[in-house]
Short mmCIF file of N, CA and C in Angstrom, two decimals:
data_model
loop_
_atom_site.label_atom_id
_atom_site.label_comp_id
_atom_site.label_asym_id
_atom_site.label_seq_id
_atom_site.Cartn_x
_atom_site.Cartn_y
_atom_site.Cartn_z
N MET A 168 110.06 38.65 91.26
CA MET A 168 110.06 37.16 91.27
C MET A 168 109.03 36.73 90.24
N PRO A 169 109.51 36.24 89.15
CA PRO A 169 108.53 35.64 88.13
C PRO A 169 108.03 34.26 88.75
N ASP A 170 106.90 33.90 88.23
CA ASP A 170 106.25 32.66 88.66
C ASP A 170 105.94 32.62 90.12
N ARG A 171 105.60 33.77 90.67
CA ARG A 171 105.30 33.77 92.13
C ARG A 171 103.87 33.33 92.46
N ILE A 172 103.70 32.85 93.62
CA ILE A 172 102.41 32.42 94.15
C ILE A 172 101.71 33.49 94.88
N LEU A 173 102.49 34.26 95.71
CA LEU A 173 101.94 35.32 96.52
C LEU A 173 101.80 36.58 95.71
N LYS A 174 100.76 37.39 95.87
CA LYS A 174 100.70 38.70 95.27
C LYS A 174 101.63 39.62 95.99
N VAL A 175 102.32 40.51 95.24
CA VAL A 175 103.15 41.55 95.85
C VAL A 175 102.66 42.87 95.36
N ASN A 176 102.21 43.72 96.22
CA ASN A 176 101.74 45.00 95.87
C ASN A 176 102.13 46.02 96.98
N ALA A 177 101.57 47.18 97.00
CA ALA A 177 101.85 48.20 98.00
C ALA A 177 101.46 47.77 99.37
N TYR A 178 100.65 46.83 99.55
CA TYR A 178 100.14 46.38 100.86
C TYR A 178 100.94 45.20 101.39
N THR A 179 101.82 44.64 100.61
CA THR A 179 102.62 43.50 101.05
C THR A 179 103.46 43.87 102.22
N THR A 180 103.50 43.02 103.24
CA THR A 180 104.23 43.41 104.52
C THR A 180 105.71 43.62 104.24
N LEU A 181 106.46 42.63 103.74
CA LEU A 181 107.83 42.71 103.39
C LEU A 181 108.04 42.07 102.04
N ASP A 182 108.35 42.87 101.06
CA ASP A 182 108.41 42.32 99.64
C ASP A 182 109.80 41.92 99.22
N LEU A 183 110.79 42.14 100.04
CA LEU A 183 112.16 41.68 99.65
C LEU A 183 113.01 41.51 100.93
N VAL A 184 113.01 40.29 101.40
CA VAL A 184 113.86 39.93 102.56
C VAL A 184 114.71 38.71 102.16
N ASP A 185 115.78 38.50 102.96
CA ASP A 185 116.60 37.32 102.71
C ASP A 185 115.93 36.09 103.39
N GLY A 186 115.87 34.99 102.65
CA GLY A 186 115.26 33.83 103.15
C GLY A 186 116.12 32.58 102.95
N THR A 187 115.89 31.58 103.72
CA THR A 187 116.65 30.29 103.60
C THR A 187 115.67 29.15 103.74
N ALA A 188 115.82 28.18 102.85
CA ALA A 188 115.07 26.93 103.01
C ALA A 188 116.12 25.88 103.36
N LYS A 189 115.81 25.17 104.43
CA LYS A 189 116.77 24.23 105.01
C LYS A 189 116.09 22.81 105.12
N GLY A 190 116.75 21.83 104.62
CA GLY A 190 116.23 20.43 104.65
C GLY A 190 117.41 19.53 105.11
N HIS A 191 117.12 18.22 105.13
CA HIS A 191 118.13 17.27 105.56
C HIS A 191 119.31 17.25 104.63
N ASP A 192 119.05 17.42 103.33
CA ASP A 192 120.13 17.28 102.37
C ASP A 192 120.43 18.60 101.61
N PHE A 193 119.90 19.73 102.00
CA PHE A 193 120.15 20.92 101.32
C PHE A 193 119.94 22.12 102.22
N GLU A 194 120.48 23.27 101.78
CA GLU A 194 120.21 24.52 102.31
C GLU A 194 120.41 25.56 101.14
N GLU A 195 119.31 26.30 100.89
CA GLU A 195 119.37 27.30 99.83
C GLU A 195 118.88 28.64 100.29
N SER A 196 119.50 29.71 99.80
CA SER A 196 119.06 31.00 100.16
C SER A 196 118.55 31.76 98.90
N ALA A 197 117.59 32.63 99.17
CA ALA A 197 116.98 33.39 98.07
C ALA A 197 116.29 34.58 98.63
N PHE A 198 115.94 35.53 97.79
CA PHE A 198 115.04 36.64 98.19
C PHE A 198 113.72 36.04 98.52
N ALA A 199 112.99 36.71 99.36
CA ALA A 199 111.69 36.19 99.78
C ALA A 199 110.64 37.30 99.97
N VAL A 200 109.41 36.90 99.97
CA VAL A 200 108.23 37.79 100.21
C VAL A 200 107.67 37.22 101.56
N LEU A 201 107.39 38.14 102.53
CA LEU A 201 106.73 37.81 103.82
C LEU A 201 105.50 38.64 103.92
N ASN A 202 104.35 38.04 104.10
CA ASN A 202 103.14 38.81 104.13
C ASN A 202 102.26 38.34 105.28
N VAL A 203 101.62 39.29 105.88
CA VAL A 203 100.56 39.10 106.92
C VAL A 203 99.28 39.63 106.48
N THR A 204 98.22 38.81 106.50
CA THR A 204 96.91 39.20 106.05
C THR A 204 95.82 38.70 106.96
N SER A 205 94.61 39.22 106.78
CA SER A 205 93.38 38.70 107.41
C SER A 205 92.25 39.04 106.42
N PRO A 206 91.20 38.22 106.45
CA PRO A 206 90.10 38.41 105.55
C PRO A 206 89.52 39.88 105.72
N ARG A 207 89.10 40.48 104.59
CA ARG A 207 88.54 41.78 104.64
C ARG A 207 87.16 41.80 105.30
N LYS A 208 86.34 40.82 105.00
CA LYS A 208 85.03 40.70 105.53
C LYS A 208 85.00 39.55 106.60
N ASN A 209 84.49 39.84 107.69
CA ASN A 209 84.37 38.86 108.83
C ASN A 209 85.70 38.23 109.16
N PRO A 210 86.72 39.06 109.43
CA PRO A 210 88.05 38.44 109.73
C PRO A 210 87.96 37.52 110.99
N ASP A 211 88.48 36.30 110.83
CA ASP A 211 88.44 35.38 111.94
C ASP A 211 89.78 34.73 112.15
N GLU A 212 90.80 35.07 111.34
CA GLU A 212 92.10 34.45 111.50
C GLU A 212 93.17 35.38 110.87
N ILE A 213 94.42 35.15 111.15
CA ILE A 213 95.51 35.89 110.57
C ILE A 213 96.37 34.85 109.84
N THR A 214 96.80 35.28 108.63
CA THR A 214 97.61 34.38 107.83
C THR A 214 99.01 34.97 107.64
N LEU A 215 100.03 34.17 107.94
CA LEU A 215 101.44 34.57 107.72
C LEU A 215 101.92 33.69 106.59
N GLU A 216 102.43 34.35 105.54
CA GLU A 216 102.89 33.61 104.30
C GLU A 216 104.30 33.99 104.02
N LEU A 217 105.06 33.01 103.50
CA LEU A 217 106.44 33.20 103.09
C LEU A 217 106.66 32.49 101.78
N GLU A 218 107.25 33.17 100.81
CA GLU A 218 107.60 32.55 99.54
C GLU A 218 108.98 32.99 99.18
N LEU A 219 109.88 31.95 98.97
CA LEU A 219 111.26 32.27 98.49
C LEU A 219 111.17 32.34 96.97
N ASP A 220 112.03 33.12 96.40
CA ASP A 220 112.12 33.30 94.88
C ASP A 220 112.51 31.96 94.29
N GLY A 221 111.61 31.34 93.58
CA GLY A 221 111.78 30.06 93.00
C GLY A 221 112.86 30.03 91.97
N THR A 222 113.14 31.18 91.33
CA THR A 222 114.21 31.20 90.27
C THR A 222 115.57 31.08 90.90
N GLN A 223 115.74 31.25 92.22
CA GLN A 223 117.03 31.15 92.87
C GLN A 223 117.17 29.83 93.60
N LEU A 224 116.23 28.94 93.48
CA LEU A 224 116.28 27.66 94.19
C LEU A 224 116.47 26.50 93.25
N GLU A 225 117.27 25.51 93.70
CA GLU A 225 117.51 24.33 92.84
C GLU A 225 116.80 23.12 93.37
N SER A 226 116.67 22.99 94.72
CA SER A 226 116.12 21.86 95.35
C SER A 226 114.61 21.82 95.57
N LEU A 227 114.06 22.97 95.57
CA LEU A 227 112.61 23.13 95.90
C LEU A 227 111.80 23.61 94.68
N PRO A 228 110.63 23.07 94.49
CA PRO A 228 109.76 23.62 93.49
C PRO A 228 109.14 24.97 93.97
N THR A 229 108.63 25.79 93.09
CA THR A 229 107.99 27.05 93.50
C THR A 229 106.84 26.70 94.42
N HIS A 230 106.84 27.35 95.63
CA HIS A 230 105.77 27.19 96.57
C HIS A 230 105.77 28.31 97.54
N ALA A 231 104.68 28.37 98.34
CA ALA A 231 104.58 29.34 99.43
C ALA A 231 104.18 28.59 100.70
N ASP A 232 104.76 28.97 101.79
CA ASP A 232 104.42 28.33 103.05
C ASP A 232 103.47 29.34 103.75
N ARG A 233 102.46 28.73 104.43
CA ARG A 233 101.41 29.54 105.10
C ARG A 233 101.11 28.97 106.48
N VAL A 234 100.96 29.87 107.42
CA VAL A 234 100.55 29.53 108.79
C VAL A 234 99.31 30.36 109.07
N THR A 235 98.26 29.78 109.62
CA THR A 235 97.10 30.46 110.05
C THR A 235 97.09 30.56 111.54
N LEU A 236 96.91 31.75 112.06
CA LEU A 236 97.07 32.08 113.48
C LEU A 236 95.75 32.70 114.02
N SER A 237 95.50 32.41 115.29
CA SER A 237 94.42 33.06 115.98
C SER A 237 94.91 34.39 116.39
N PRO A 238 94.07 35.33 116.85
CA PRO A 238 94.57 36.60 117.36
C PRO A 238 95.52 36.47 118.54
N GLU A 239 95.30 35.47 119.41
CA GLU A 239 96.18 35.21 120.54
C GLU A 239 97.56 34.77 120.02
N ASP A 240 97.55 33.82 119.09
CA ASP A 240 98.82 33.34 118.54
C ASP A 240 99.60 34.48 117.87
N ALA A 241 98.92 35.26 117.12
CA ALA A 241 99.53 36.42 116.39
C ALA A 241 100.18 37.40 117.41
N ARG A 242 99.51 37.60 118.52
CA ARG A 242 100.04 38.53 119.54
C ARG A 242 101.28 37.88 120.19
N LYS A 243 101.31 36.56 120.41
CA LYS A 243 102.51 35.93 120.91
C LYS A 243 103.68 36.03 119.97
N VAL A 244 103.41 35.87 118.69
CA VAL A 244 104.50 36.02 117.66
C VAL A 244 105.00 37.42 117.65
N ALA A 245 104.07 38.42 117.69
CA ALA A 245 104.47 39.76 117.73
C ALA A 245 105.28 40.16 118.87
N ALA A 246 104.93 39.67 120.07
CA ALA A 246 105.67 39.96 121.30
C ALA A 246 107.09 39.37 121.22
N ASP A 247 107.17 38.20 120.66
CA ASP A 247 108.44 37.52 120.53
C ASP A 247 109.36 38.31 119.55
N LEU A 248 108.72 38.75 118.47
CA LEU A 248 109.52 39.53 117.50
C LEU A 248 109.99 40.82 118.11
N GLU A 249 109.17 41.50 118.91
CA GLU A 249 109.57 42.68 119.62
C GLU A 249 110.74 42.41 120.55
N LYS A 250 110.59 41.36 121.28
CA LYS A 250 111.69 40.97 122.32
C LYS A 250 113.04 40.78 121.54
N HIS A 251 113.01 40.03 120.49
CA HIS A 251 114.24 39.75 119.74
C HIS A 251 114.75 40.92 119.01
N ALA A 252 113.83 41.79 118.52
CA ALA A 252 114.24 43.03 117.89
C ALA A 252 115.02 43.91 118.85
N ASP A 253 114.44 44.03 120.10
CA ASP A 253 115.12 44.85 121.13
C ASP A 253 116.54 44.26 121.45
N ARG A 254 116.63 42.97 121.50
CA ARG A 254 117.89 42.31 121.82
C ARG A 254 118.93 42.52 120.77
N VAL A 255 118.55 42.43 119.48
CA VAL A 255 119.48 42.70 118.38
C VAL A 255 119.87 44.15 118.32
N GLU A 256 118.93 45.03 118.49
CA GLU A 256 119.24 46.44 118.47
C GLU A 256 120.23 46.79 119.66
N ALA A 257 119.96 46.23 120.83
CA ALA A 257 120.90 46.50 121.91
C ALA A 257 122.30 45.96 121.66
N ALA A 258 122.42 44.81 120.95
CA ALA A 258 123.74 44.29 120.65
C ALA A 258 124.41 45.17 119.60
N ARG A 259 123.65 45.73 118.67
CA ARG A 259 124.23 46.58 117.64
C ARG A 259 124.74 47.89 118.25
N ASP A 260 124.06 48.36 119.31
CA ASP A 260 124.47 49.63 119.97
C ASP A 260 125.73 49.46 120.73
N ASP A 261 126.03 48.28 121.18
CA ASP A 261 127.27 48.06 122.03
C ASP A 261 128.56 48.09 121.19
#
């Protein structure tokens, strides 16, 4: 992704996923980067970042969305992801 905002390296959580930006007047799909980080020194929060490949978008300028989570919030998100992953895997196995 040229002109990216997020760094992508060997430590990036997911460096190529399918993403969609949806608004009132548009819906666009593009490759995306999804990353989870916390500060190296004195970590006090978890950051979840998502950036769609700006070269594949027409309606949105290049940008990255960021959510800052407490450890409790991060665990809630992780538990929900696990629950839905189990559900999708079970449906695939049927």
